[in-house]
GROMACS .gro file of N, CA and C in nm:
model
  219
    1GLU      N    1  -1.351   1.307  -0.817
    1GLU     CA    2  -1.311   1.177  -0.867
    1GLU      C    3  -1.197   1.118  -0.785
    2VAL      N    4  -1.109   1.201  -0.738
    2VAL     CA    5  -0.996   1.150  -0.661
    2VAL      C    6  -1.044   1.081  -0.534
    3LYS      N    7  -1.152   1.131  -0.474
    3LYS     CA    8  -1.203   1.072  -0.351
    3LYS      C    9  -1.246   0.928  -0.368
    4VAL      N   10  -1.297   0.891  -0.486
    4VAL     CA   11  -1.348   0.756  -0.507
    4VAL      C   12  -1.249   0.666  -0.580
    5LEU      N   13  -1.129   0.712  -0.600
    5LEU     CA   14  -1.030   0.634  -0.673
    5LEU      C   15  -1.013   0.494  -0.616
    6ASN      N   16  -1.004   0.482  -0.485
    6ASN     CA   17  -0.985   0.352  -0.421
    6ASN      C   18  -1.112   0.295  -0.361
    7GLN      N   19  -1.226   0.352  -0.394
    7GLN     CA   20  -1.354   0.303  -0.346
    7GLN      C   21  -1.429   0.243  -0.465
    8ARG      N   22  -1.401   0.116  -0.492
    8ARG     CA   23  -1.453   0.052  -0.613
    8ARG      C   24  -1.604   0.055  -0.621
    9THR      N   25  -1.672   0.038  -0.508
    9THR     CA   26  -1.818   0.038  -0.513
    9THR      C   27  -1.871   0.175  -0.554
   10GLN      N   28  -1.810   0.281  -0.505
   10GLN     CA   29  -1.855   0.416  -0.540
   10GLN      C   30  -1.835   0.445  -0.688
   11ARG      N   31  -1.731   0.389  -0.747
   11ARG     CA   32  -1.706   0.410  -0.890
   11ARG      C   33  -1.812   0.342  -0.976
   12CYS      N   34  -1.885   0.245  -0.919
   12CYS     CA   35  -1.989   0.174  -0.993
   12CYS      C   36  -2.119   0.254  -1.003
   13VAL      N   37  -2.138   0.352  -0.918
   13VAL     CA   38  -2.262   0.430  -0.918
   13VAL      C   39  -2.281   0.495  -1.054
   14GLY      N   40  -2.400   0.475  -1.111
   14GLY     CA   41  -2.431   0.527  -1.243
   14GLY      C   42  -2.414   0.423  -1.353
   15ALA      N   43  -2.352   0.311  -1.322
   15ALA     CA   44  -2.330   0.207  -1.423
   15ALA      C   45  -2.461   0.138  -1.460
   16HIS      N   46  -2.473   0.098  -1.586
   16HIS     CA   47  -2.588   0.021  -1.633
   16HIS      C   48  -2.540  -0.121  -1.656
   17THR      N   49  -2.618  -0.219  -1.611
   17THR     CA   50  -2.580  -0.359  -1.623
   17THR      C   51  -2.706  -0.444  -1.621
   18THR      N   52  -2.690  -0.576  -1.624
   18THR     CA   53  -2.805  -0.666  -1.616
   18THR      C   54  -2.790  -0.760  -1.497
   19LEU      N   55  -2.903  -0.800  -1.442
   19LEU     CA   56  -2.900  -0.893  -1.329
   19LEU      C   57  -2.857  -1.032  -1.377
   20LEU      N   58  -2.776  -1.097  -1.298
   20LEU     CA   59  -2.730  -1.232  -1.331
   20LEU      C   60  -2.826  -1.339  -1.283
   21GLU      N   61  -2.910  -1.305  -1.185
   21GLU     CA   62  -3.006  -1.402  -1.130
   21GLU      C   63  -3.130  -1.328  -1.081
   22ASP      N   64  -3.240  -1.401  -1.064
   22ASP     CA   65  -3.362  -1.341  -1.013
   22ASP      C   66  -3.337  -1.284  -0.873
   23VAL      N   67  -3.407  -1.176  -0.841
   23VAL     CA   68  -3.398  -1.117  -0.708
   23VAL      C   69  -3.469  -1.208  -0.609
   24LYS      N   70  -3.400  -1.244  -0.502
   24LYS     CA   71  -3.456  -1.324  -0.394
   24LYS      C   72  -3.424  -1.255  -0.264
   25LEU      N   73  -3.527  -1.228  -0.186
   25LEU     CA   74  -3.511  -1.158  -0.058
   25LEU      C   75  -3.437  -1.026  -0.075
   26GLY      N   76  -3.465  -0.958  -0.187
   26GLY     CA   77  -3.407  -0.826  -0.210
   26GLY      C   78  -3.264  -0.825  -0.261
   27ARG      N   79  -3.212  -0.944  -0.297
   27ARG     CA   80  -3.072  -0.953  -0.340
   27ARG      C   81  -3.058  -1.027  -0.472
   28SER      N   82  -2.957  -0.988  -0.548
   28SER     CA   83  -2.921  -1.054  -0.673
   28SER      C   84  -2.771  -1.032  -0.693
   29ARG      N   85  -2.725  -1.053  -0.815
   29ARG     CA   86  -2.585  -1.027  -0.848
   29ARG      C   87  -2.578  -0.958  -0.983
   30VAL      N   88  -2.476  -0.873  -0.999
   30VAL     CA   89  -2.450  -0.805  -1.126
   30VAL      C   90  -2.301  -0.811  -1.154
   31ARG      N   91  -2.268  -0.805  -1.283
   31ARG     CA   92  -2.126  -0.799  -1.322
   31ARG      C   93  -2.099  -0.659  -1.376
   32ILE      N   94  -1.995  -0.597  -1.323
   32ILE     CA   95  -1.946  -0.469  -1.375
   32ILE      C   96  -1.797  -0.486  -1.399
   33GLU      N   97  -1.760  -0.469  -1.524
   33GLU     CA   98  -1.624  -0.496  -1.570
   33GLU      C   99  -1.590  -0.640  -1.536
   34ASP      N  100  -1.486  -0.666  -1.458
   34ASP     CA  101  -1.445  -0.804  -1.430
   34ASP      C  102  -1.487  -0.852  -1.292
   35THR      N  103  -1.580  -0.781  -1.228
   35THR     CA  104  -1.619  -0.815  -1.091
   35THR      C  105  -1.769  -0.842  -1.082
   36VAL      N  106  -1.804  -0.946  -1.006
   36VAL     CA  107  -1.945  -0.975  -0.977
   36VAL      C  108  -1.974  -0.918  -0.838
   37TRP      N  109  -2.081  -0.837  -0.831
   37TRP     CA  110  -2.118  -0.768  -0.707
   37TRP      C  111  -2.252  -0.818  -0.657
   38VAL      N  112  -2.274  -0.810  -0.526
   38VAL     CA  113  -2.406  -0.830  -0.469
   38VAL      C  114  -2.487  -0.705  -0.500
   39ALA      N  115  -2.608  -0.726  -0.551
   39ALA     CA  116  -2.697  -0.614  -0.582
   39ALA      C  117  -2.819  -0.623  -0.492
   40GLN      N  118  -2.860  -0.509  -0.438
   40GLN     CA  119  -2.979  -0.505  -0.353
   40GLN      C  120  -3.084  -0.416  -0.418
   41THR      N  121  -3.210  -0.457  -0.407
   41THR     CA  122  -3.320  -0.380  -0.463
   41THR      C  123  -3.449  -0.418  -0.391
   42ASN      N  124  -3.547  -0.330  -0.394
   42ASN     CA  125  -3.678  -0.364  -0.338
   42ASN      C  126  -3.777  -0.394  -0.451
   43GLU      N  127  -3.726  -0.406  -0.573
   43GLU     CA  128  -3.809  -0.437  -0.689
   43GLU      C  129  -3.806  -0.587  -0.717
   44ALA      N  130  -3.915  -0.641  -0.770
   44ALA     CA  131  -3.922  -0.782  -0.808
   44ALA      C  132  -3.869  -0.795  -0.950
   45LEU      N  133  -3.739  -0.818  -0.963
   45LEU     CA  134  -3.674  -0.824  -1.094
   45LEU      C  135  -3.627  -0.965  -1.124
   46LYS      N  136  -3.607  -0.993  -1.251
   46LYS     CA  137  -3.565  -1.124  -1.297
   46LYS      C  138  -3.425  -1.117  -1.359
   47ALA      N  139  -3.361  -1.231  -1.368
   47ALA     CA  140  -3.231  -1.240  -1.436
   47ALA      C  141  -3.245  -1.183  -1.576
   48GLY      N  142  -3.149  -1.102  -1.618
   48GLY     CA  143  -3.151  -1.041  -1.749
   48GLY      C  144  -3.213  -0.903  -1.752
   49ASP      N  145  -3.283  -0.864  -1.644
   49ASP     CA  146  -3.340  -0.729  -1.639
   49ASP      C  147  -3.228  -0.626  -1.632
   50GLU      N  148  -3.247  -0.515  -1.703
   50GLU     CA  149  -3.148  -0.409  -1.704
   50GLU      C  150  -3.168  -0.318  -1.583
   51VAL      N  151  -3.057  -0.286  -1.516
   51VAL     CA  152  -3.062  -0.202  -1.397
   51VAL      C  153  -2.952  -0.097  -1.403
   52THR      N  154  -2.968   0.004  -1.320
   52THR     CA  155  -2.863   0.104  -1.302
   52THR      C  156  -2.826   0.106  -1.155
   53VAL      N  157  -2.700   0.127  -1.127
   53VAL     CA  158  -2.652   0.135  -0.989
   53VAL      C  159  -2.679   0.276  -0.939
   54VAL      N  160  -2.756   0.287  -0.831
   54VAL     CA  161  -2.793   0.419  -0.778
   54VAL      C  162  -2.715   0.456  -0.653
   55ALA      N  163  -2.656   0.358  -0.587
   55ALA     CA  164  -2.578   0.386  -0.466
   55ALA      C  165  -2.495   0.263  -0.431
   56ALA      N  166  -2.402   0.283  -0.341
   56ALA     CA  167  -2.320   0.174  -0.291
   56ALA      C  168  -2.327   0.175  -0.139
   57GLU      N  169  -2.336   0.055  -0.083
   57GLU     CA  170  -2.347   0.040   0.062
   57GLU      C  171  -2.253  -0.072   0.104
   58GLY      N  172  -2.140  -0.037   0.161
   58GLY     CA  173  -2.040  -0.138   0.194
   58GLY      C  174  -1.989  -0.202   0.066
   59THR      N  175  -2.003  -0.335   0.056
   59THR     CA  176  -1.960  -0.404  -0.066
   59THR      C  177  -2.077  -0.442  -0.155
   60SER      N  178  -2.195  -0.388  -0.126
   60SER     CA  179  -2.314  -0.413  -0.207
   60SER      C  180  -2.350  -0.290  -0.289
   61LEU      N  181  -2.416  -0.315  -0.401
   61LEU     CA  182  -2.462  -0.206  -0.487
   61LEU      C  183  -2.614  -0.201  -0.482
   62LEU      N  184  -2.669  -0.082  -0.468
   62LEU     CA  185  -2.814  -0.064  -0.470
   62LEU      C  186  -2.853  -0.033  -0.614
   63VAL      N  187  -2.947  -0.112  -0.668
   63VAL     CA  188  -2.984  -0.098  -0.808
   63VAL      C  189  -3.134  -0.072  -0.823
   64LYS      N  190  -3.168  -0.012  -0.937
   64LYS     CA  191  -3.308   0.011  -0.976
   64LYS      C  192  -3.323  -0.027  -1.122
   65SER      N  193  -3.444  -0.069  -1.155
   65SER     CA  194  -3.473  -0.104  -1.293
   65SER      C  195  -3.456   0.017  -1.384
   66ILE      N  196  -3.398  -0.006  -1.500
   66ILE     CA  197  -3.384   0.103  -1.598
   66ILE      C  198  -3.518   0.131  -1.664
   67HIS      N  199  -3.594   0.025  -1.690
   67HIS     CA  200  -3.721   0.039  -1.760
   67HIS      C  201  -3.830   0.079  -1.663
   68LYS      N  202  -3.888   0.194  -1.687
   68LYS     CA  203  -4.000   0.241  -1.606
   68LYS      C  204  -4.129   0.198  -1.675
   69SER      N  205  -4.220   0.146  -1.599
   69SER     CA  206  -4.350   0.107  -1.655
   69SER      C  207  -4.430   0.231  -1.686
   70SER      N  208  -4.473   0.244  -1.810
   70SER     CA  209  -4.548   0.363  -1.850
   70SER      C  210  -4.698   0.344  -1.831
   71GLY      N  211  -4.740   0.220  -1.805
   71GLY     CA  212  -4.881   0.194  -1.787
   71GLY      C  213  -4.956   0.181  -1.918
   72THR      N  214  -4.883   0.189  -2.031
   72THR     CA  215  -4.948   0.181  -2.163
   72THR      C  216  -4.903   0.058  -2.239
   73ASP      N  217  -4.844  -0.039  -2.171
   73ASP     CA  218  -4.793  -0.160  -2.238
   73ASP      C  219  -4.905  -0.243  -2.294
   0.00000   0.00000   0.00000
């Protein structure tokens, strides 16, 4: 934990949040605590979709959808 104390993006890994806007060209935005971050994903997600932060790359967060499609919807 001490290693990531001053690495704000790394501290976001594992956080659950919602997209603030539809994904366009693999990018969107998310709010974690009092900060809005650029979110990157290869999924076609919409504003309001729930995501989890899986990694940090520079000042961007890599996110994935929390909801997995079960194929039985």
